[in-house]
Tab-separated table of C-alpha atoms in Angstrom:
chain	number	residue	atom	x	y	z
A	201	UNK	CA	-81.750	-31.263	-57.594
A	202	UNK	CA	-82.168	-27.856	-59.350
A	203	UNK	CA	-86.200	-27.006	-59.506
A	204	UNK	CA	-87.731	-24.766	-61.974
A	205	UNK	CA	-90.004	-21.971	-60.663
A	206	UNK	CA	-92.468	-21.129	-63.740
A	207	UNK	CA	-94.522	-18.357	-64.152
A	208	UNK	CA	-98.285	-19.830	-63.232
A	209	UNK	CA	-101.435	-19.417	-65.180
A	210	UNK	CA	-103.277	-16.625	-63.087
A	211	UNK	CA	-106.764	-17.189	-64.509
A	212	UNK	CA	-108.295	-18.947	-67.378
A	213	UNK	CA	-107.409	-15.952	-70.016
A	214	UNK	CA	-103.870	-15.183	-69.112
A	215	UNK	CA	-101.041	-15.962	-71.350
A	216	UNK	CA	-98.115	-13.930	-70.395
A	217	UNK	CA	-97.158	-11.670	-67.630
A	218	UNK	CA	-94.397	-8.969	-67.407
A	219	UNK	CA	-92.288	-9.537	-64.265
A	220	UNK	CA	-92.259	-6.617	-61.839
A	221	UNK	CA	-89.915	-7.358	-59.261
A	222	UNK	CA	-88.252	-10.070	-57.478
A	223	UNK	CA	-88.336	-10.121	-53.729
A	224	UNK	CA	-85.772	-12.924	-53.188
A	225	UNK	CA	-82.089	-13.052	-54.376
A	226	UNK	CA	-79.880	-15.910	-55.157
A	227	UNK	CA	-78.940	-17.521	-51.935
A	228	UNK	CA	-82.330	-17.117	-50.117
A	229	UNK	CA	-83.942	-19.416	-48.646
A	230	UNK	CA	-87.909	-19.888	-49.478
A	231	UNK	CA	-90.787	-21.986	-48.489
A	232	UNK	CA	-93.922	-23.246	-49.909
A	233	UNK	CA	-96.203	-20.082	-50.051
A	234	UNK	CA	-93.690	-17.400	-49.868
A	235	UNK	CA	-94.032	-14.439	-51.867
A	236	UNK	CA	-91.110	-14.520	-54.216
A	237	UNK	CA	-91.720	-11.470	-56.642
A	238	UNK	CA	-94.634	-10.012	-58.664
A	239	UNK	CA	-95.865	-10.042	-62.070
A	240	UNK	CA	-98.106	-7.455	-64.123
A	241	UNK	CA	-101.096	-9.147	-65.953
A	242	UNK	CA	-103.820	-7.668	-67.427
A	243	UNK	CA	-105.708	-7.917	-63.854
A	244	UNK	CA	-102.945	-5.842	-62.490
A	245	UNK	CA	-99.951	-6.730	-60.225
A	246	UNK	CA	-100.218	-9.984	-58.635
A	247	UNK	CA	-97.770	-11.415	-55.982
A	248	UNK	CA	-96.488	-14.937	-56.959
A	249	UNK	CA	-95.697	-17.565	-54.561
A	250	UNK	CA	-93.246	-20.240	-54.447
A	251	UNK	CA	-94.598	-23.755	-54.616
A	252	UNK	CA	-91.768	-25.293	-53.029
A	253	UNK	CA	-88.971	-24.969	-50.690
A	254	UNK	CA	-85.623	-24.459	-51.715
A	255	UNK	CA	-82.592	-21.986	-52.004
A	256	UNK	CA	-82.793	-19.918	-54.806
A	257	UNK	CA	-80.042	-20.675	-57.093
A	258	UNK	CA	-80.605	-18.353	-60.023
A	259	UNK	CA	-82.775	-15.534	-61.270
A	260	UNK	CA	-83.565	-16.604	-64.941
A	261	UNK	CA	-85.604	-13.618	-65.723
A	262	UNK	CA	-85.214	-9.835	-65.260
A	263	UNK	CA	-87.493	-7.634	-64.073
A	264	UNK	CA	-89.373	-5.720	-66.975
A	265	UNK	CA	-89.203	-8.706	-69.036
A	266	UNK	CA	-92.637	-10.105	-70.726
A	267	UNK	CA	-92.587	-14.175	-70.212
A	268	UNK	CA	-95.251	-16.838	-71.372
A	269	UNK	CA	-97.509	-18.867	-68.528
A	270	UNK	CA	-95.052	-21.657	-68.074
A	271	UNK	CA	-92.070	-20.197	-68.591
A	272	UNK	CA	-89.184	-20.563	-66.152
A	273	UNK	CA	-88.809	-17.448	-64.005
A	274	UNK	CA	-85.905	-18.757	-61.366
A	275	UNK	CA	-84.156	-21.857	-60.470
A	276	UNK	CA	-84.511	-23.384	-56.852
A	277	UNK	CA	-82.068	-25.721	-55.086
A	278	UNK	CA	-84.898	-28.005	-53.991
A	279	UNK	CA	-82.699	-31.245	-53.110
A	280	UNK	CA	-83.051	-32.462	-49.448
A	281	UNK	CA	-85.957	-30.249	-48.542
A	282	UNK	CA	-88.552	-31.777	-50.748
A	283	UNK	CA	-90.018	-33.989	-48.385
A	284	UNK	CA	-91.339	-30.806	-46.259
A	285	UNK	CA	-93.349	-29.420	-48.936
A	286	UNK	CA	-97.306	-30.991	-48.830
A	287	UNK	CA	-97.941	-33.443	-51.194
A	288	UNK	CA	-101.231	-31.883	-52.146
A	289	UNK	CA	-99.712	-28.734	-53.817
A	290	UNK	CA	-100.204	-27.859	-57.339
A	291	UNK	CA	-96.567	-28.540	-58.587
A	292	UNK	CA	-95.376	-26.794	-61.706
A	293	UNK	CA	-92.176	-26.835	-59.838
A	294	UNK	CA	-91.996	-30.520	-59.612
A	295	UNK	CA	-89.174	-32.534	-60.510
A	296	UNK	CA	-88.069	-32.689	-63.909
A	297	UNK	CA	-89.394	-36.130	-64.966
A	298	UNK	CA	-92.657	-35.305	-63.673
A	299	UNK	CA	-92.743	-31.909	-65.784
A	300	UNK	CA	-94.421	-32.589	-69.084
A	301	UNK	CA	-97.910	-32.477	-67.842
A	302	UNK	CA	-99.117	-29.059	-67.127
A	303	UNK	CA	-96.271	-26.554	-68.181
A	304	UNK	CA	-93.755	-28.224	-70.702
A	305	UNK	CA	-96.051	-26.979	-73.813
A	306	UNK	CA	-95.842	-23.533	-72.928
A	307	UNK	CA	-93.405	-21.744	-74.912
A	308	UNK	CA	-90.787	-20.018	-73.178
A	309	UNK	CA	-90.506	-16.357	-74.193
A	310	UNK	CA	-88.141	-15.281	-71.788
A	311	UNK	CA	-84.117	-14.925	-72.865
A	312	UNK	CA	-82.596	-18.387	-72.802
A	313	UNK	CA	-80.000	-17.567	-70.643
A	314	UNK	CA	-79.619	-16.013	-67.361
A	315	UNK	CA	-80.134	-12.509	-67.580
A	316	UNK	CA	-77.685	-10.006	-65.399
A	317	UNK	CA	-79.679	-8.179	-62.866
A	318	UNK	CA	-79.467	-4.614	-62.751
A	319	UNK	CA	-78.882	-3.625	-58.859
A	320	UNK	CA	-79.930	-6.373	-56.257
A	321	UNK	CA	-82.623	-7.498	-57.904
A	322	UNK	CA	-84.829	-6.089	-55.240
A	323	UNK	CA	-86.801	-2.906	-55.548
A	324	UNK	CA	-88.599	-0.989	-52.455
A	325	UNK	CA	-92.015	-0.219	-53.813
A	326	UNK	CA	-95.046	1.219	-51.641
A	327	UNK	CA	-98.238	-0.790	-52.139
A	328	UNK	CA	-100.070	2.864	-53.585
A	329	UNK	CA	-97.242	3.429	-55.790
A	330	UNK	CA	-97.377	-0.146	-57.481
A	331	UNK	CA	-101.156	0.078	-57.750
A	332	UNK	CA	-100.658	3.424	-58.934
A	333	UNK	CA	-98.095	2.179	-61.604
A	334	UNK	CA	-100.368	-0.694	-62.578
A	335	UNK	CA	-103.185	1.707	-63.311
A	336	UNK	CA	-100.672	4.291	-65.428
A	337	UNK	CA	-99.135	1.694	-67.419
A	338	UNK	CA	-95.792	3.133	-65.691
A	339	UNK	CA	-92.981	0.175	-65.743
A	340	UNK	CA	-91.679	0.331	-62.263
A	341	UNK	CA	-88.129	-1.193	-63.098
A	342	UNK	CA	-87.334	2.047	-64.938
A	343	UNK	CA	-88.028	4.318	-61.960
A	344	UNK	CA	-85.439	6.225	-59.778
A	345	UNK	CA	-86.997	5.705	-56.341
A	346	UNK	CA	-86.651	8.927	-54.369
A	347	UNK	CA	-88.366	7.347	-50.999
A	348	UNK	CA	-86.334	5.795	-47.935
A	349	UNK	CA	-83.804	3.551	-49.228
A	350	UNK	CA	-84.383	4.225	-52.681
A	351	UNK	CA	-87.986	3.072	-52.273
A	352	UNK	CA	-90.201	3.970	-55.348
A	353	UNK	CA	-93.144	5.929	-53.909
A	354	UNK	CA	-96.460	7.252	-55.567
A	355	UNK	CA	-95.143	10.712	-56.386
A	356	UNK	CA	-92.248	8.862	-58.343
A	357	UNK	CA	-94.952	6.807	-60.418
A	358	UNK	CA	-97.088	9.721	-61.120
A	359	UNK	CA	-93.845	11.917	-62.246
A	360	UNK	CA	-92.970	9.187	-64.570
A	361	UNK	CA	-96.698	8.931	-65.862
A	362	UNK	CA	-96.853	12.837	-66.579
A	363	UNK	CA	-93.823	11.995	-68.828
A	364	UNK	CA	-95.604	9.193	-70.646
A	365	UNK	CA	-95.876	10.329	-74.471
A	366	UNK	CA	-99.858	9.371	-74.390
A	367	UNK	CA	-102.428	8.171	-71.930
A	368	UNK	CA	-100.884	5.010	-71.710
A	369	UNK	CA	-102.318	1.712	-70.168
A	370	UNK	CA	-105.350	2.212	-67.802
A	371	UNK	CA	-107.876	0.370	-70.408
A	372	UNK	CA	-105.783	-2.886	-70.714
A	373	UNK	CA	-107.775	-3.973	-67.494
A	374	UNK	CA	-111.048	-2.991	-69.181
A	375	UNK	CA	-109.596	-4.701	-72.364
A	376	UNK	CA	-109.125	-7.967	-70.140
A	377	UNK	CA	-112.542	-7.741	-68.809
A	378	UNK	CA	-114.121	-7.465	-72.174
A	379	UNK	CA	-112.614	-10.664	-73.763
A	380	UNK	CA	-113.684	-12.752	-70.972
A	381	UNK	CA	-117.078	-11.073	-70.989
A	382	UNK	CA	-117.322	-11.477	-74.681
A	383	UNK	CA	-116.309	-15.008	-74.370
A	384	UNK	CA	-119.015	-15.665	-71.572
A	385	UNK	CA	-121.871	-14.142	-73.775
A	386	UNK	CA	-120.432	-16.078	-76.776
A	387	UNK	CA	-120.158	-19.726	-75.164
A	388	UNK	CA	-122.527	-19.368	-72.047
A	389	UNK	CA	-126.331	-19.836	-72.928
A	390	UNK	CA	-127.171	-17.779	-69.456
A	391	UNK	CA	-130.649	-17.911	-67.793
A	392	UNK	CA	-131.401	-14.877	-65.056
A	393	UNK	CA	-133.724	-15.409	-61.718
A	394	UNK	CA	-134.100	-12.864	-59.249
A	395	UNK	CA	-135.707	-12.738	-55.566
A	396	UNK	CA	-136.404	-10.432	-52.727
A	397	UNK	CA	-135.114	-11.836	-49.497
A	398	UNK	CA	-136.693	-10.114	-46.449
A	399	UNK	CA	-133.442	-9.241	-44.266
A	400	UNK	CA	-135.268	-8.163	-41.292
A	401	UNK	CA	-134.328	-10.790	-39.098
A	402	UNK	CA	-130.900	-10.722	-40.221
A	403	UNK	CA	-130.419	-6.968	-39.892
A	404	UNK	CA	-131.501	-7.218	-36.298
A	405	UNK	CA	-129.359	-10.164	-35.618
A	406	UNK	CA	-126.357	-8.292	-37.246
A	407	UNK	CA	-127.253	-4.960	-35.122
A	408	UNK	CA	-126.765	-7.128	-31.931
A	409	UNK	CA	-123.533	-8.928	-32.844
A	410	UNK	CA	-121.935	-5.748	-33.944
A	411	UNK	CA	-122.979	-4.066	-30.704
A	412	UNK	CA	-121.783	-6.614	-28.796
A	413	UNK	CA	-118.296	-7.661	-30.246
A	414	UNK	CA	-115.258	-4.719	-30.673
A	415	UNK	CA	-114.613	-3.006	-33.627
A	416	UNK	CA	-112.415	-5.506	-34.935
A	417	UNK	CA	-114.807	-8.334	-35.080
A	418	UNK	CA	-117.623	-6.501	-36.638
A	419	UNK	CA	-119.592	-8.021	-39.426
A	420	UNK	CA	-120.727	-6.335	-42.759
A	421	UNK	CA	-124.329	-7.809	-44.029
A	422	UNK	CA	-122.060	-9.047	-47.197
A	423	UNK	CA	-120.537	-11.562	-45.032
A	424	UNK	CA	-123.828	-12.738	-44.380
A	425	UNK	CA	-124.741	-13.019	-47.971
A	426	UNK	CA	-121.120	-14.518	-48.738
A	427	UNK	CA	-121.369	-17.391	-46.206
A	428	UNK	CA	-125.337	-18.411	-47.586
A	429	UNK	CA	-123.993	-18.308	-51.253
A	430	UNK	CA	-121.090	-20.405	-50.224
A	431	UNK	CA	-123.284	-22.810	-48.111
A	432	UNK	CA	-125.856	-23.333	-50.968
A	433	UNK	CA	-123.286	-23.967	-53.388
A	434	UNK	CA	-121.573	-26.497	-51.303
A	435	UNK	CA	-125.369	-28.185	-50.797
A	436	UNK	CA	-126.958	-27.912	-54.097
A	437	UNK	CA	-124.758	-29.416	-57.166
A	438	UNK	CA	-124.644	-27.227	-60.524
A	439	UNK	CA	-123.191	-23.963	-59.492
A	440	UNK	CA	-120.123	-24.465	-57.833
A	441	UNK	CA	-116.916	-25.798	-60.248
A	442	UNK	CA	-115.819	-25.006	-63.774
A	443	UNK	CA	-117.024	-25.990	-67.230
A	444	UNK	CA	-114.003	-27.382	-68.912
A	445	UNK	CA	-113.510	-29.356	-72.207
A	446	UNK	CA	-117.310	-29.924	-72.690
A	447	UNK	CA	-118.266	-30.828	-69.270
A	448	UNK	CA	-119.095	-29.822	-65.712
A	449	UNK	CA	-116.213	-30.022	-63.139
A	450	UNK	CA	-117.556	-29.610	-59.930
A	451	UNK	CA	-115.497	-27.691	-57.075
A	452	UNK	CA	-114.607	-30.101	-54.057
A	453	UNK	CA	-114.496	-26.999	-51.844
A	454	UNK	CA	-116.290	-23.641	-52.647
A	455	UNK	CA	-113.685	-21.085	-53.632
A	456	UNK	CA	-115.888	-17.844	-53.411
A	457	UNK	CA	-115.020	-15.218	-55.866
A	458	UNK	CA	-115.562	-11.864	-54.327
A	459	UNK	CA	-115.976	-9.031	-57.341
A	460	UNK	CA	-114.255	-5.880	-55.787
A	461	UNK	CA	-114.136	-2.678	-57.597
A	462	UNK	CA	-110.967	-0.776	-57.882
A	463	UNK	CA	-110.623	2.676	-57.057
A	464	UNK	CA	-109.815	4.483	-60.552
A	465	UNK	CA	-111.801	1.940	-62.198
A	466	UNK	CA	-111.515	-1.788	-63.078
A	467	UNK	CA	-112.795	-4.795	-61.087
A	468	UNK	CA	-111.059	-8.017	-59.776
A	469	UNK	CA	-112.582	-10.832	-58.238
A	470	UNK	CA	-110.341	-12.904	-56.068
A	471	UNK	CA	-111.590	-15.806	-54.127
A	472	UNK	CA	-112.200	-16.633	-50.258
A	473	UNK	CA	-110.833	-19.897	-50.180
A	474	UNK	CA	-112.567	-22.725	-48.607
A	475	UNK	CA	-115.550	-20.598	-48.010
A	476	UNK	CA	-117.935	-23.239	-47.254
A	477	UNK	CA	-116.257	-24.366	-43.981
A	478	UNK	CA	-115.321	-21.097	-42.516
A	479	UNK	CA	-117.301	-19.610	-39.570
A	480	UNK	CA	-118.642	-15.900	-40.312
A	481	UNK	CA	-116.068	-14.339	-38.446
A	482	UNK	CA	-113.329	-15.954	-40.560
A	483	UNK	CA	-115.109	-15.387	-43.652
A	484	UNK	CA	-115.538	-11.614	-42.942
A	485	UNK	CA	-111.771	-11.546	-41.918
A	486	UNK	CA	-110.601	-13.299	-45.237
A	487	UNK	CA	-113.073	-10.632	-47.201
A	488	UNK	CA	-111.801	-7.497	-45.661
A	489	UNK	CA	-108.202	-9.004	-46.085
A	490	UNK	CA	-109.022	-9.529	-49.732
A	491	UNK	CA	-110.427	-6.412	-50.559
A	492	UNK	CA	-107.785	-4.423	-48.745
A	493	UNK	CA	-105.094	-6.131	-50.770
A	494	UNK	CA	-107.011	-5.723	-53.948
A	495	UNK	CA	-106.665	-2.183	-53.803
A	496	UNK	CA	-103.538	-2.236	-52.540
A	497	UNK	CA	-102.245	-4.236	-55.650
A	498	UNK	CA	-101.270	-6.874	-53.341
A	499	UNK	CA	-103.392	-10.171	-54.153
A	500	UNK	CA	-101.727	-13.808	-54.509
A	501	UNK	CA	-101.838	-15.724	-57.504
A	502	UNK	CA	-103.878	-18.449	-56.691
A	503	UNK	CA	-106.546	-16.276	-55.095
A	504	UNK	CA	-107.088	-15.475	-58.746
A	505	UNK	CA	-107.331	-18.488	-60.208
A	506	UNK	CA	-109.245	-20.158	-57.840
A	507	UNK	CA	-112.626	-18.800	-57.823
A	508	UNK	CA	-115.421	-21.577	-58.603
A	509	UNK	CA	-118.412	-19.516	-57.982
A	510	UNK	CA	-118.670	-15.626	-57.969
A	511	UNK	CA	-120.691	-13.084	-56.042
A	512	UNK	CA	-121.336	-9.438	-57.255
A	513	UNK	CA	-122.496	-6.658	-55.112
A	514	UNK	CA	-123.699	-3.135	-56.361
A	515	UNK	CA	-125.945	-2.332	-53.707
A	516	UNK	CA	-123.865	0.203	-52.440
A	517	UNK	CA	-124.266	2.183	-55.318
A	518	UNK	CA	-128.098	1.935	-55.267
A	519	UNK	CA	-128.622	-0.817	-57.568
A	520	UNK	CA	-131.804	-2.724	-57.086
A	521	UNK	CA	-130.902	-5.631	-59.206
A	522	UNK	CA	-127.709	-7.002	-60.829
A	523	UNK	CA	-127.967	-9.216	-63.836
A	524	UNK	CA	-124.342	-10.845	-63.628
A	525	UNK	CA	-122.201	-12.140	-66.347
A	526	UNK	CA	-120.826	-15.437	-65.395
A	527	UNK	CA	-117.151	-15.590	-65.747
A	528	UNK	CA	-115.774	-18.374	-67.652
A	529	UNK	CA	-114.944	-20.988	-66.572
A	530	UNK	CA	-117.406	-20.657	-63.568
A	531	UNK	CA	-121.012	-21.439	-64.155
A	532	UNK	CA	-122.911	-19.096	-62.014
A	533	UNK	CA	-122.792	-15.942	-60.248
A	534	UNK	CA	-124.914	-14.404	-57.672
A	535	UNK	CA	-125.637	-10.652	-57.808
A	536	UNK	CA	-126.785	-8.580	-54.916
A	537	UNK	CA	-128.563	-5.523	-54.981
A	538	UNK	CA	-129.208	-2.474	-52.555
A	539	UNK	CA	-130.301	-3.511	-48.823
A	540	UNK	CA	-133.208	-0.988	-48.869
A	541	UNK	CA	-136.275	-0.378	-46.920
A	542	UNK	CA	-139.181	-1.014	-48.611
A	543	UNK	CA	-143.436	-2.110	-47.913
A	544	UNK	CA	-143.489	-5.672	-47.231
A	545	UNK	CA	-146.604	-7.750	-46.357
A	546	UNK	CA	-146.184	-9.952	-42.881
A	547	UNK	CA	-149.629	-11.759	-42.474
A	548	UNK	CA	-152.140	-9.182	-43.745
A	549	UNK	CA	-150.055	-6.080	-42.543
A	550	UNK	CA	-147.995	-3.854	-44.720
A	551	UNK	CA	-144.919	-2.982	-42.635
A	552	UNK	CA	-141.605	-1.336	-43.695
A	553	UNK	CA	-138.766	-4.003	-43.864
A	554	UNK	CA	-135.181	-3.997	-44.881
A	555	UNK	CA	-135.173	-6.091	-48.201
A	556	UNK	CA	-132.307	-7.146	-50.309
A	557	UNK	CA	-133.020	-8.384	-54.060
A	558	UNK	CA	-130.487	-11.511	-54.839
A	559	UNK	CA	-130.047	-12.352	-58.361
A	560	UNK	CA	-128.773	-15.432	-60.292
A	561	UNK	CA	-126.868	-15.998	-63.420
A	562	UNK	CA	-126.929	-19.780	-64.548
A	563	UNK	CA	-125.291	-21.657	-67.031
A	564	UNK	CA	-127.867	-23.884	-69.140
A	565	UNK	CA	-125.011	-26.402	-70.201
A	566	UNK	CA	-125.134	-27.449	-66.583
A	567	UNK	CA	-128.251	-26.401	-65.074
A	568	UNK	CA	-131.841	-25.146	-65.707
A	569	UNK	CA	-134.359	-22.507	-64.212
A	570	UNK	CA	-135.713	-25.006	-61.573
A	571	UNK	CA	-132.588	-25.931	-60.198
A	572	UNK	CA	-131.641	-22.292	-60.073
A	573	UNK	CA	-134.420	-21.304	-58.314
A	574	UNK	CA	-133.629	-23.994	-55.476
A	575	UNK	CA	-130.272	-22.715	-55.319
A	576	UNK	CA	-131.204	-19.124	-55.088
A	577	UNK	CA	-134.186	-19.987	-52.605
A	578	UNK	CA	-131.566	-21.703	-50.598
A	579	UNK	CA	-129.500	-18.568	-50.443
A	580	UNK	CA	-132.615	-16.660	-49.432
A	581	UNK	CA	-133.311	-19.151	-46.396
A	582	UNK	CA	-129.756	-19.093	-45.123
A	583	UNK	CA	-129.829	-15.149	-45.265
A	584	UNK	CA	-133.457	-14.972	-43.514
A	585	UNK	CA	-132.245	-17.230	-40.697
A	586	UNK	CA	-128.633	-15.997	-39.651
A	587	UNK	CA	-128.636	-18.102	-36.410
A	588	UNK	CA	-129.717	-21.486	-38.536
A	589	UNK	CA	-126.987	-21.338	-40.825
B	1249	UNK	CA	-103.299	15.623	-29.389
B	1250	UNK	CA	-103.701	18.924	-31.192
B	1251	UNK	CA	-106.443	19.057	-33.851
B	1252	UNK	CA	-103.496	19.729	-36.669
B	1253	UNK	CA	-101.590	16.464	-34.892
B	1254	UNK	CA	-104.924	14.462	-35.100
B	1255	UNK	CA	-105.509	15.353	-38.560
B	1256	UNK	CA	-101.929	14.160	-39.778
B	1257	UNK	CA	-102.392	10.975	-37.863
B	1258	UNK	CA	-105.817	10.318	-39.689
B	1259	UNK	CA	-104.167	10.839	-42.878
B	1260	UNK	CA	-101.821	7.981	-41.806
B	1261	UNK	CA	-104.637	5.900	-40.961
B	1262	UNK	CA	-106.600	6.532	-44.170
B	1263	UNK	CA	-104.146	6.057	-46.657
B	1264	UNK	CA	-103.200	3.089	-44.465
B	1265	UNK	CA	-106.582	1.391	-45.169
B	1266	UNK	CA	-106.757	3.079	-48.601
B	1267	UNK	CA	-103.054	2.766	-50.193
B	1268	UNK	CA	-104.467	3.796	-53.391
B	1269	UNK	CA	-105.552	7.118	-52.369
B	1270	UNK	CA	-102.733	9.794	-52.310
B	1271	UNK	CA	-102.000	11.490	-49.032
B	1272	UNK	CA	-101.817	15.181	-50.816
B	1273	UNK	CA	-104.825	14.668	-52.700
B	1274	UNK	CA	-107.351	14.414	-49.585
B	1275	UNK	CA	-110.037	17.053	-49.654
B	1276	UNK	CA	-110.928	17.898	-45.705
B	1277	UNK	CA	-114.184	19.003	-46.094
B	1278	UNK	CA	-115.363	16.199	-48.936
B	1279	UNK	CA	-116.862	12.912	-48.235
B	1280	UNK	CA	-114.627	10.063	-48.634
B	1281	UNK	CA	-117.362	8.238	-50.675
B	1282	UNK	CA	-117.675	11.188	-53.078
B	1283	UNK	CA	-113.729	11.908	-53.226
B	1284	UNK	CA	-112.803	8.100	-53.779
B	1285	UNK	CA	-115.745	5.586	-53.695
B	1286	UNK	CA	-115.391	4.554	-49.882
B	1287	UNK	CA	-117.253	1.849	-49.409
B	1288	UNK	CA	-118.842	0.183	-46.235
B	1289	UNK	CA	-115.343	-1.872	-46.233
B	1290	UNK	CA	-113.187	0.874	-46.418
B	1291	UNK	CA	-115.171	2.812	-43.428
B	1292	UNK	CA	-115.135	-0.440	-41.512
B	1293	UNK	CA	-111.355	-0.640	-41.653
B	1294	UNK	CA	-110.909	3.148	-40.984
B	1295	UNK	CA	-112.673	2.309	-37.827
B	1296	UNK	CA	-110.545	-0.794	-37.019
B	1297	UNK	CA	-107.259	1.494	-37.422
B	1298	UNK	CA	-108.993	4.255	-35.596
B	1299	UNK	CA	-109.518	1.993	-32.617
B	1300	UNK	CA	-106.008	0.438	-33.252
B	1301	UNK	CA	-104.189	3.661	-33.589
B	1302	UNK	CA	-106.157	5.878	-30.751
B	1303	UNK	CA	-108.122	3.423	-28.706
B	1304	UNK	CA	-111.458	5.005	-29.595
B	1305	UNK	CA	-113.976	2.153	-30.155
B	1306	UNK	CA	-116.582	4.191	-32.603
B	1307	UNK	CA	-119.943	2.293	-32.454
B	1308	UNK	CA	-121.718	1.463	-35.831
B	1309	UNK	CA	-124.473	3.981	-35.302
B	1310	UNK	CA	-121.519	6.291	-35.437
B	1311	UNK	CA	-119.843	5.449	-38.627
B	1312	UNK	CA	-121.643	8.121	-40.711
B	1313	UNK	CA	-119.189	10.943	-38.395
B	1314	UNK	CA	-116.487	9.355	-39.776
B	1315	UNK	CA	-117.235	9.962	-43.489
B	1316	UNK	CA	-115.187	13.049	-43.948
B	1317	UNK	CA	-111.275	14.119	-42.405
B	1318	UNK	CA	-113.061	17.150	-41.120
B	1319	UNK	CA	-115.884	15.040	-39.585
B	1320	UNK	CA	-113.241	12.548	-38.203
B	1321	UNK	CA	-111.181	15.164	-36.447
B	1322	UNK	CA	-114.544	16.801	-35.014
B	1323	UNK	CA	-115.970	13.368	-33.688
B	1324	UNK	CA	-112.485	12.446	-32.307
B	1325	UNK	CA	-111.036	15.102	-30.739
B	1326	UNK	CA	-113.403	15.311	-27.772
B	1327	UNK	CA	-113.222	11.469	-27.296
B	1328	UNK	CA	-109.257	11.418	-26.960
B	1329	UNK	CA	-108.062	11.409	-23.704
B	1330	UNK	CA	-105.872	15.016	-23.232
B	1331	UNK	CA	-102.281	14.317	-23.812
B	1332	UNK	CA	-99.431	15.112	-21.460
């Protein structure tokens, strides 16, 4: 039975995307979670993954085509292999009888019939080239690659960008951020709280830990903060989830969005999935992997769509306190300022301690300042006592 | 390894951990942070890459000595076993 593979929504605001490349061709066998191609959205170039098992029968949309969310990108021959797919998977590629619910309403902007593909449909593009092309607004499909096997290199992209008539692109991400933030400020009645955490014990613990483990296992202090936020969000209701259609829907798991600045401007906030249940080392490994892929332009679709609460840190640039703007449909964002040494009173003595300013933007439709204070204080307690958490 | 070979190797590692950095644009004497917004995550990734590729385990207290290409070469050269 043929199964439609449709363009998933990669975030609340996304309406369409441009197919950048296919990484499959007809006849290939795909498994759930395989990266099958990449699309460009306002947030940059994002890998898209198969939702199901099957054999690729047809690539419906050609690279370079702009398509609406829900449009059919490809068809897989799924019969006989469907029982292998876990039932919990989000299923835009469900059998046609089960289709109408989520995606059928979306208009199909793609060409109606199959589009002949130029070449084999598979372009080799270096991650750096892909990221740069996204920043500069260069369409990869139009390029001649000069790298190995015709791969598109960074130089190819920059040459192509130099030929563009105007300083094209580059602002689309800023526009997308502005649109989401305008919506946030329009719809979400924010309240703000902030407190300062004594990071002394955590810093000593971290230093001892990092001296003990090989370089591959070392932690950044951010990992302690991420774990504390994930656990507190799991414990205290009202901060982890989405506000949709007039009501708050708590998230079952904490998919912790992490704001990652991109070199050359822009910001993405993909999620560490199931962060509340991950040990510190796993959380750190995920965080590292996410940051690296974000900057290489190799994030996966579900990481974009997933966040149920987000953490943003501007500490490394010397900011004391962040006043976050909540990313709809989420209902809270935690801000992390600089880790700095400051005079701190312990008993009757003033001592120099490393301290960290934590802030919370909460949504008054879901929680109030008192609940927010409990949440922030719980984060503080978890950070201050790393052994206990 | 000669300083020149080490420098080339480090450029490989640097562009590996920061694929959005163009190899030809790296200024050896300028701090990575000032050149391309290197942060603590990038520094950790570079330390891991150095460990995996060159076998040198840079302690956390020495990360400041990896802050530019020139500094990396100066720090790592004496720590590498002399080649054949």
